[in-house]
Amino acid sequence: SVPRCYLNKQLATVRVLKGDPAELSCTVSKDNVTGVWFKDGLKLTSMDGVVFEKKGLVHKLIINKAEDIHAGKYRFEGGDVKTEASIFVEDPPQVDKVLLKNLTSVPTVAKAGEGVKLQIPFEGRWPIRAVWLKDRMELGDDTRIRVDKTDTCTTLSISSCNRRDCGDYKVRLKNDSGVLEINLKLVVIDKPQPPAGPIKIVESSANNITIQWKPPKDDGGKPVQRYIVERQQVGRNDWETLGETPRSCTSFTTSSVEEEMSYYFRVRAMNAEGVSDALESGEVKAAGKASPGAPDPPEIISTSRDTITISWKAPRKTGASQIMGYIVQKRKKGTVTWLPATNVPVKDKKLKVTSLKKGVQYEFRVAAVNAAGTGQPSDPSEPASAQDPTKSPGQVRDLKVSSSDNTSVTLTWNKPEVQDGNDVKGYEVEMKPCNSLSWTKCFTLPAQSSSCRIQGLQAGEKLLLRVRALSDSGPGEALELQACAGAAPVVSPRLLIDDTVKSFLVIKAGNPIRVKIPFEGSPEPVVTWLKDGLPLPSRAAVSTEDGSTQLLLRAAEFSDSGTYTVELGDGLEKRETFSFQVQITDIPQPPGAILLEENVPGTVTVTWEPSASEQWEKNLYYTVLKRESQKGLWHVLGDLIYNNKFTFTRVVPGRDYYFRVVAKNDLGASDPSETVQPWKIGKKKAEFRVKAQKYRGVNQNQPPRFLVPLKSHVVVTGSECHMSCAVGGHPPPKITWYKDSRDLSRDPNYFCTNDFGVCSLVVLGVTKQDEGEYMVEASNEVGRAFSKAFLAIKGN
């Protein structure tokens, strides 16, 4: 529509966009009046783009296409009419429509590391201010990002994109005529981040190791296609590819393991842009074969005419691999022969044993099965007979308030489910106020009844009502309901458990425990929190408001581990419960004092006081280390030790040893417990007899000579190396060992012996630094002799 202004009707202002038409009109009282138009006080006779028109009593000023020169104050004078109006020509920022559609309809896509330039030309009355925003924050220049602007264009340049540059961008163009906002989207694609860790060991047995991880937190903008799983044996440098898994599978099982061998695992995610960095595991040891321990005796849950249902718990000692099932056996009381209760192991920890003789007492026992075989059986259960229990009628069903007024409440219900031999003979209805402890009988009704009306109540009075079925075998269990006179039917209490409420929590000691559980119910239900069936400790804080209840312990302690239960009820009977487990863990406390004993000649048995963390940490184990000088490097002797004892057999007599023990769990290692004084085995001279050979015509004094020269050796990292040679000569030569021309006489890392001319050099736990040329020098008063050999080291 064309903006119009009727001057003599006091519509004295018109705003028009630049390029649009506009019109001013005025009506006079006589047809013969000749009117005159003025602009900014000057009489208009002619003007570009302006047309004067008169039709009868109406005088018009028509602007075909408004420009900046047309803005101003206009006045019309004619006859007895004199009035004025103003025209404002607005020219807000504008962007080409085709370009604008291309920018806003399709995201701009760039690869990580590439440069991006977003350029937007614009038009409009100068000056125009251009602002770039990302996530509602204005962008400024930095080392990567630059914003440029001219009178007709604004440009955003990113020199090297990364994933953080992804998001929604906005360009705001503003002048005194208006604001134009353009929404853009930038997508930067890259290889994915590493899978989310840590790598979890689901199973570690003598036959299999199963690992599990989580998808990357950032897939790089392209969906993950697969995961690549690699493995490295501890002590080696090379990684081997075990296989790949599809993107939907975040676990992997390898069966090519050796018993008690340790490995490292790593996982990489791959998308169309490339392969991520690796997520690496800690050291994983394949377990040796060990059978599980004996479970506790099974418990009798229920009996019937020819069945008995039993349940049991997993054994405390599960062995070195995951439990795969249980063997269940039965016997008649007073007999010694155990018979199988099933043909195959039971995976659940509950079994209904069938085909039993009525009235006969049976005993049961169970044994756990893992990869190593069947463990020790449990002690027998308490004897039980296969017989029908004495039954009472079940609970009534669907008890509810069908209607209420200020003085009465009407209840309805359905009869219990039919049970053989327990026909309902009637119903009993009782009531009590919510603040009372005693119940009052209201009615005893016949079996045909399914409703009753309780009268004589006070308006707003809250009370508890219960109904129980009656039969010849006695009353059944009562079903309770909270009601209120004059109120609408109550809403039964209900916990609203969803995926955000976890059933098992692992909390590090010192961190807070915070669990929030929503619920519904009207009137407001009663919320009770318990820990292991008992009231919460005094440190625990519970808050209940707005349909949710929260448990908070600000600093978790080890004693906070256990089963927590929230109960939702109507003031007396518990309507609904939810339980969850909390495990408090931390880096273990250090082991106690270390004791060293030579129980077997040539060995040392290291024993230590257990870490105090053993009492609450199920997965705690120990690592034993040793070094052979006070400032030397520590070397691991044994790992994944689940007792408090370790025997070291490769003891070199006369050498000083220091020992260290560290406790470990999934979170890390404790401070070490160390021996302060050095420990050694006394050096004993080996008995060695040499039968002297008689040489004829040989001078008594002889220069040194090698009867058996040194030989080159190739050994594996971490193993021992023994170099030996035989030397003759008189007087007996002095022996000196060298490595790469360096005298080894005082180096504690090498052990040298000379027994009647048989000379040996022992290198314990060789490393790559021990590789090189070794030389032995034999010298006496007559002369010197040398023998050389090369020691090569290869990885595991």
Tab-separated table of N, CA and C in Angstrom, residues 499-616:
chain	number	residue	atom	x	y	z
A	499	ASP	N	16.039	-42.223	33.808
A	499	ASP	CA	17.438	-42.579	33.518
A	499	ASP	C	18.436	-41.737	34.298
A	500	THR	N	18.008	-40.584	34.830
A	500	THR	CA	18.950	-39.740	35.572
A	500	THR	C	19.212	-40.259	36.969
A	501	VAL	N	18.384	-41.179	37.438
A	501	VAL	CA	18.562	-41.749	38.780
A	501	VAL	C	19.284	-43.077	38.624
A	502	LYS	N	20.507	-43.160	39.088
A	502	LYS	CA	21.337	-44.351	38.926
A	502	LYS	C	21.139	-45.305	40.098
A	503	SER	N	21.242	-46.614	39.808
A	503	SER	CA	21.105	-47.633	40.843
A	503	SER	C	22.434	-47.980	41.487
A	504	PHE	N	23.560	-47.504	40.915
A	504	PHE	CA	24.868	-47.779	41.510
A	504	PHE	C	25.756	-46.566	41.297
A	505	LEU	N	26.290	-46.018	42.387
A	505	LEU	CA	27.135	-44.837	42.333
A	505	LEU	C	28.499	-45.156	42.919
A	506	VAL	N	29.547	-44.737	42.212
A	506	VAL	CA	30.920	-44.845	42.735
A	506	VAL	C	31.404	-43.419	42.988
A	507	ILE	N	31.678	-43.101	44.264
A	507	ILE	CA	32.039	-41.748	44.672
A	507	ILE	C	33.426	-41.775	45.292
A	508	LYS	N	34.271	-40.825	44.898
A	508	LYS	CA	35.592	-40.713	45.510
A	508	LYS	C	35.452	-40.071	46.881
A	509	ALA	N	36.196	-40.604	47.865
A	509	ALA	CA	36.153	-40.077	49.222
A	509	ALA	C	36.463	-38.584	49.210
A	510	GLY	N	35.635	-37.806	49.941
A	510	GLY	CA	35.797	-36.354	49.995
A	510	GLY	C	34.887	-35.611	49.051
A	511	ASN	N	34.399	-36.275	47.992
A	511	ASN	CA	33.455	-35.648	47.073
A	511	ASN	C	32.041	-35.741	47.656
A	512	PRO	N	31.124	-34.861	47.211
A	512	PRO	CA	29.764	-34.917	47.755
A	512	PRO	C	28.941	-36.059	47.157
A	513	ILE	N	27.987	-36.536	47.939
A	513	ILE	CA	26.967	-37.479	47.458
A	513	ILE	C	25.670	-36.680	47.352
A	514	ARG	N	25.145	-36.554	46.135
A	514	ARG	CA	23.897	-35.808	45.938
A	514	ARG	C	22.975	-36.622	45.030
A	515	VAL	N	21.837	-37.052	45.554
A	515	VAL	CA	20.867	-37.846	44.798
A	515	VAL	C	19.504	-37.173	44.935
A	516	LYS	N	18.893	-36.840	43.790
A	516	LYS	CA	17.592	-36.176	43.775
A	516	LYS	C	16.582	-37.081	43.073
A	517	ILE	N	15.467	-37.360	43.728
A	517	ILE	CA	14.458	-38.282	43.196
A	517	ILE	C	13.099	-37.576	43.179
A	518	PRO	N	12.488	-37.432	41.988
A	518	PRO	CA	11.150	-36.828	41.933
A	518	PRO	C	10.064	-37.836	42.312
A	519	PHE	N	8.893	-37.296	42.744
A	519	PHE	CA	7.768	-38.158	43.111
A	519	PHE	C	6.472	-37.375	42.931
A	520	GLU	N	5.356	-38.081	43.042
A	520	GLU	CA	4.050	-37.443	43.004
A	520	GLU	C	3.156	-38.083	44.042
A	521	GLY	N	2.109	-37.386	44.442
A	521	GLY	CA	1.165	-37.907	45.425
A	521	GLY	C	0.357	-36.772	46.008
A	522	SER	N	-0.876	-37.023	46.249
A	522	SER	CA	-1.749	-36.034	46.854
A	522	SER	C	-2.711	-36.740	47.814
A	523	PRO	N	-2.741	-36.293	49.098
A	523	PRO	CA	-1.949	-35.218	49.685
A	523	PRO	C	-0.454	-35.564	49.735
A	524	GLU	N	0.350	-34.596	50.196
A	524	GLU	CA	1.807	-34.743	50.192
A	524	GLU	C	2.220	-36.028	50.882
A	525	PRO	N	2.928	-36.942	50.202
A	525	PRO	CA	3.333	-38.200	50.829
A	525	PRO	C	4.397	-37.974	51.899
A	526	VAL	N	4.585	-38.999	52.720
A	526	VAL	CA	5.641	-38.992	53.732
A	526	VAL	C	6.873	-39.647	53.113
A	527	VAL	N	8.033	-38.939	53.148
A	527	VAL	CA	9.277	-39.430	52.557
A	527	VAL	C	10.221	-39.847	53.677
A	528	THR	N	10.756	-41.068	53.578
A	528	THR	CA	11.710	-41.584	54.571
A	528	THR	C	12.941	-42.100	53.850
A	529	TRP	N	14.118	-41.714	54.356
A	529	TRP	CA	15.396	-42.190	53.824
A	529	TRP	C	16.032	-43.147	54.828
A	530	LEU	N	16.615	-44.234	54.312
A	530	LEU	CA	17.300	-45.217	55.156
A	530	LEU	C	18.642	-45.567	54.519
A	531	LYS	N	19.579	-45.989	55.354
A	531	LYS	CA	20.869	-46.535	54.895
A	531	LYS	C	21.044	-47.908	55.521
A	532	ASP	N	21.130	-48.925	54.659
A	532	ASP	CA	21.245	-50.316	55.122
A	532	ASP	C	20.122	-50.657	56.096
A	533	GLY	N	18.928	-50.113	55.817
A	533	GLY	CA	17.760	-50.408	56.640
A	533	GLY	C	17.673	-49.619	57.918
A	534	LEU	N	18.612	-48.704	58.172
A	534	LEU	CA	18.642	-47.918	59.406
A	534	LEU	C	18.558	-46.435	59.065
A	535	PRO	N	18.237	-45.573	60.065
A	535	PRO	CA	18.189	-44.130	59.790
A	535	PRO	C	19.528	-43.611	59.283
A	536	LEU	N	19.474	-42.516	58.530
A	536	LEU	CA	20.680	-41.935	57.952
A	536	LEU	C	21.599	-41.394	59.045
A	537	PRO	N	22.930	-41.347	58.767
A	537	PRO	CA	23.840	-40.724	59.729
A	537	PRO	C	23.529	-39.244	59.886
A	538	SER	N	23.976	-38.667	61.007
A	538	SER	CA	23.634	-37.278	61.318
A	538	SER	C	24.233	-36.301	60.309
A	539	ARG	N	25.308	-36.711	59.584
A	539	ARG	CA	25.917	-35.817	58.601
A	539	ARG	C	25.046	-35.654	57.364
A	540	ALA	N	24.125	-36.569	57.133
A	540	ALA	CA	23.303	-36.542	55.919
A	540	ALA	C	22.208	-35.488	56.037
A	541	ALA	N	22.008	-34.770	54.958
A	541	ALA	CA	20.951	-33.761	54.899
A	541	ALA	C	19.919	-34.185	53.860
A	542	VAL	N	18.641	-34.137	54.229
A	542	VAL	CA	17.541	-34.500	53.332
A	542	VAL	C	16.631	-33.297	53.197
A	543	SER	N	16.305	-32.931	51.955
A	543	SER	CA	15.363	-31.844	51.696
A	543	SER	C	14.282	-32.357	50.753
A	544	THR	N	13.032	-32.044	51.049
A	544	THR	CA	11.882	-32.483	50.255
A	544	THR	C	11.006	-31.279	49.966
A	545	GLU	N	10.855	-30.960	48.673
A	545	GLU	CA	10.014	-29.833	48.278
A	545	GLU	C	9.714	-29.911	46.794
A	546	ASP	N	8.580	-29.332	46.409
A	546	ASP	CA	8.180	-29.214	44.997
A	546	ASP	C	8.218	-30.550	44.260
A	547	GLY	N	7.732	-31.607	44.898
A	547	GLY	CA	7.636	-32.886	44.214
A	547	GLY	C	8.947	-33.612	44.021
A	548	SER	N	9.964	-33.350	44.842
A	548	SER	CA	11.219	-34.084	44.753
A	548	SER	C	11.863	-34.124	46.136
A	549	THR	N	12.667	-35.145	46.363
A	549	THR	CA	13.401	-35.286	47.622
A	549	THR	C	14.870	-35.487	47.286
A	550	GLN	N	15.760	-34.874	48.068
A	550	GLN	CA	17.191	-34.910	47.783
A	550	GLN	C	17.970	-35.344	49.018
A	551	LEU	N	18.934	-36.248	48.773
A	551	LEU	CA	19.895	-36.674	49.795
A	551	LEU	C	21.225	-35.999	49.503
A	552	LEU	N	21.879	-35.425	50.543
A	552	LEU	CA	23.149	-34.735	50.354
A	552	LEU	C	24.089	-35.055	51.502
A	553	LEU	N	25.284	-35.571	51.159
A	553	LEU	CA	26.400	-35.673	52.088
A	553	LEU	C	27.551	-34.899	51.461
A	554	ARG	N	28.001	-33.843	52.109
A	554	ARG	CA	28.921	-32.894	51.472
A	554	ARG	C	30.308	-33.474	51.257
A	555	ALA	N	30.766	-34.367	52.106
A	555	ALA	CA	32.101	-34.964	51.955
A	555	ALA	C	31.987	-36.451	52.287
A	556	ALA	N	32.040	-37.279	51.252
A	556	ALA	CA	31.823	-38.712	51.439
A	556	ALA	C	32.962	-39.333	52.248
A	557	GLU	N	32.589	-40.252	53.144
A	557	GLU	CA	33.539	-41.045	53.912
A	557	GLU	C	33.352	-42.516	53.559
A	558	PHE	N	34.349	-43.340	53.908
A	558	PHE	CA	34.258	-44.751	53.557
A	558	PHE	C	33.069	-45.428	54.239
A	559	SER	N	32.688	-44.934	55.410
A	559	SER	CA	31.547	-45.524	56.114
A	559	SER	C	30.232	-45.226	55.413
A	560	ASP	N	30.240	-44.309	54.431
A	560	ASP	CA	29.011	-43.981	53.707
A	560	ASP	C	28.675	-45.005	52.626
A	561	SER	N	29.564	-45.976	52.356
A	561	SER	CA	29.243	-47.042	51.403
A	561	SER	C	28.074	-47.870	51.943
A	562	GLY	N	27.194	-48.288	51.059
A	562	GLY	CA	26.078	-49.129	51.484
A	562	GLY	C	24.879	-48.963	50.581
A	563	THR	N	23.733	-49.480	51.045
A	563	THR	CA	22.472	-49.441	50.301
A	563	THR	C	21.586	-48.354	50.885
A	564	TYR	N	21.209	-47.387	50.040
A	564	TYR	CA	20.324	-46.299	50.453
A	564	TYR	C	18.931	-46.561	49.877
A	565	THR	N	17.925	-46.308	50.691
A	565	THR	CA	16.541	-46.567	50.294
A	565	THR	C	15.708	-45.340	50.589
A	566	VAL	N	14.903	-44.907	49.589
A	566	VAL	CA	13.915	-43.861	49.820
A	566	VAL	C	12.540	-44.526	49.794
A	567	GLU	N	11.759	-44.248	50.825
A	567	GLU	CA	10.429	-44.835	50.972
A	567	GLU	C	9.391	-43.725	50.863
A	568	LEU	N	8.349	-43.974	50.085
A	568	LEU	CA	7.277	-43.008	49.871
A	568	LEU	C	5.990	-43.623	50.365
A	569	GLY	N	5.343	-42.984	51.336
A	569	GLY	CA	4.130	-43.565	51.903
A	569	GLY	C	3.096	-42.511	52.224
A	570	ASP	N	2.017	-42.981	52.804
A	570	ASP	CA	0.907	-42.084	53.112
A	570	ASP	C	0.811	-41.783	54.603
A	571	GLY	N	1.891	-41.953	55.331
A	571	GLY	CA	1.901	-41.665	56.746
A	571	GLY	C	2.004	-42.889	57.609
A	572	LEU	N	1.667	-44.056	57.068
A	572	LEU	CA	1.754	-45.275	57.859
A	572	LEU	C	2.306	-46.412	57.025
A	573	GLU	N	1.565	-46.804	55.996
A	573	GLU	CA	2.016	-47.929	55.168
A	573	GLU	C	2.936	-47.434	54.057
A	574	LYS	N	4.041	-48.124	53.864
A	574	LYS	CA	4.982	-47.739	52.818
A	574	LYS	C	4.405	-48.144	51.465
A	575	ARG	N	4.225	-47.168	50.610
A	575	ARG	CA	3.598	-47.426	49.313
A	575	ARG	C	4.596	-47.847	48.244
A	576	GLU	N	5.789	-47.212	48.225
A	576	GLU	CA	6.745	-47.488	47.157
A	576	GLU	C	8.144	-47.190	47.673
A	577	THR	N	9.108	-48.006	47.254
A	577	THR	CA	10.498	-47.808	47.672
A	577	THR	C	11.407	-47.895	46.465
A	578	PHE	N	12.582	-47.268	46.603
A	578	PHE	CA	13.642	-47.380	45.599
A	578	PHE	C	14.973	-47.421	46.332
A	579	SER	N	15.822	-48.366	45.949
A	579	SER	CA	17.119	-48.528	46.600
A	579	SER	C	18.235	-48.387	45.565
A	580	PHE	N	19.360	-47.856	46.032
A	580	PHE	CA	20.542	-47.759	45.168
A	580	PHE	C	21.785	-47.968	46.020
A	581	GLN	N	22.850	-48.426	45.349
A	581	GLN	CA	24.109	-48.743	46.023
A	581	GLN	C	25.072	-47.559	45.888
A	582	VAL	N	25.822	-47.286	46.922
A	582	VAL	CA	26.865	-46.269	46.906
A	582	VAL	C	28.173	-46.930	47.339
A	583	GLN	N	29.192	-46.800	46.504
A	583	GLN	CA	30.522	-47.336	46.825
A	583	GLN	C	31.493	-46.162	46.939
A	584	ILE	N	32.068	-45.970	48.120
A	584	ILE	CA	33.050	-44.915	48.351
A	584	ILE	C	34.438	-45.511	48.163
A	585	THR	N	35.244	-44.856	47.361
A	585	THR	CA	36.578	-45.368	47.086
A	585	THR	C	37.573	-44.224	47.082
A	586	ASP	N	38.852	-44.562	47.165
A	586	ASP	CA	39.917	-43.572	47.154
A	586	ASP	C	41.229	-44.286	46.865
A	587	ILE	N	42.266	-43.507	46.618
A	587	ILE	CA	43.598	-44.103	46.482
A	587	ILE	C	43.926	-44.820	47.783
A	588	PRO	N	44.445	-46.049	47.738
A	588	PRO	CA	44.629	-46.823	48.976
A	588	PRO	C	45.616	-46.159	49.933
A	589	GLN	N	45.468	-46.523	51.208
A	589	GLN	CA	46.461	-46.142	52.197
A	589	GLN	C	47.674	-47.053	52.044
A	590	PRO	N	48.862	-46.598	52.442
A	590	PRO	CA	50.071	-47.411	52.222
A	590	PRO	C	50.072	-48.679	53.055
A	591	PRO	N	50.796	-49.713	52.601
A	591	PRO	CA	50.935	-50.926	53.407
A	591	PRO	C	51.715	-50.625	54.680
A	592	GLY	N	51.709	-51.625	55.608
A	592	GLY	CA	52.436	-51.469	56.857
A	592	GLY	C	53.898	-51.851	56.719
A	593	ALA	N	54.504	-52.165	57.859
A	593	ALA	CA	55.932	-52.450	57.902
A	593	ALA	C	56.270	-53.696	57.088
A	594	ILE	N	57.503	-53.700	56.523
A	594	ILE	CA	57.983	-54.797	55.681
A	594	ILE	C	58.943	-55.662	56.490
A	595	LEU	N	58.777	-56.988	56.386
A	595	LEU	CA	59.662	-57.949	57.051
A	595	LEU	C	60.332	-58.801	55.981
A	596	LEU	N	61.668	-59.002	56.077
A	596	LEU	CA	62.436	-59.767	55.108
A	596	LEU	C	63.042	-60.982	55.800
A	597	GLU	N	62.884	-62.183	55.172
A	597	GLU	CA	63.405	-63.420	55.757
A	597	GLU	C	63.975	-64.299	54.653
A	598	GLU	N	65.083	-64.999	54.972
A	598	GLU	CA	65.671	-65.967	54.048
A	598	GLU	C	65.203	-67.354	54.476
A	599	ASN	N	63.942	-67.686	54.160
A	599	ASN	CA	63.388	-68.980	54.544
A	599	ASN	C	64.005	-70.110	53.729
A	600	VAL	N	64.317	-69.842	52.486
A	600	VAL	CA	64.956	-70.808	51.599
A	600	VAL	C	66.298	-70.215	51.191
A	601	PRO	N	67.395	-70.984	51.279
A	601	PRO	CA	68.716	-70.429	50.932
A	601	PRO	C	68.711	-69.814	49.533
A	602	GLY	N	69.309	-68.644	49.424
A	602	GLY	CA	69.406	-67.980	48.125
A	602	GLY	C	68.165	-67.220	47.716
A	603	THR	N	67.145	-67.096	48.605
A	603	THR	CA	65.924	-66.349	48.298
A	603	THR	C	65.613	-65.404	49.445
A	604	VAL	N	64.718	-64.446	49.205
A	604	VAL	CA	64.228	-63.562	50.252
A	604	VAL	C	62.709	-63.518	50.157
A	605	THR	N	62.048	-63.731	51.282
A	605	THR	CA	60.586	-63.666	51.361
A	605	THR	C	60.198	-62.322	51.953
A	606	VAL	N	59.433	-61.527	51.167
A	606	VAL	CA	59.000	-60.193	51.584
A	606	VAL	C	57.564	-60.298	52.096
A	607	THR	N	57.347	-59.962	53.354
A	607	THR	CA	55.992	-59.916	53.922
A	607	THR	C	55.752	-58.515	54.463
A	608	TRP	N	54.479	-58.115	54.497
A	608	TRP	CA	54.152	-56.762	54.951
A	608	TRP	C	52.780	-56.743	55.598
A	609	GLU	N	52.599	-55.744	56.458
A	609	GLU	CA	51.299	-55.533	57.077
A	609	GLU	C	50.336	-55.006	56.008
A	610	PRO	N	49.100	-55.519	55.985
A	610	PRO	CA	48.172	-55.087	54.927
A	610	PRO	C	47.824	-53.610	55.050
A	611	SER	N	47.461	-53.028	53.904
A	611	SER	CA	46.955	-51.653	53.889
A	611	SER	C	45.628	-51.584	54.633
A	612	ALA	N	45.412	-50.485	55.353
A	612	ALA	CA	44.136	-50.306	56.060
A	612	ALA	C	42.961	-50.248	55.099
A	613	SER	N	43.233	-49.977	53.810
A	613	SER	CA	42.148	-49.872	52.819
A	613	SER	C	41.556	-51.231	52.472
A	614	GLU	N	42.203	-52.338	52.859
A	614	GLU	CA	41.673	-53.661	52.518
A	614	GLU	C	40.270	-53.890	53.071
A	615	GLN	N	39.948	-53.246	54.196
A	615	GLN	CA	38.662	-53.508	54.832
A	615	GLN	C	37.481	-52.955	54.035
A	616	TRP	N	37.737	-51.984	53.143
A	616	TRP	CA	36.613	-51.458	52.335
A	616	TRP	C	36.855	-51.552	50.825
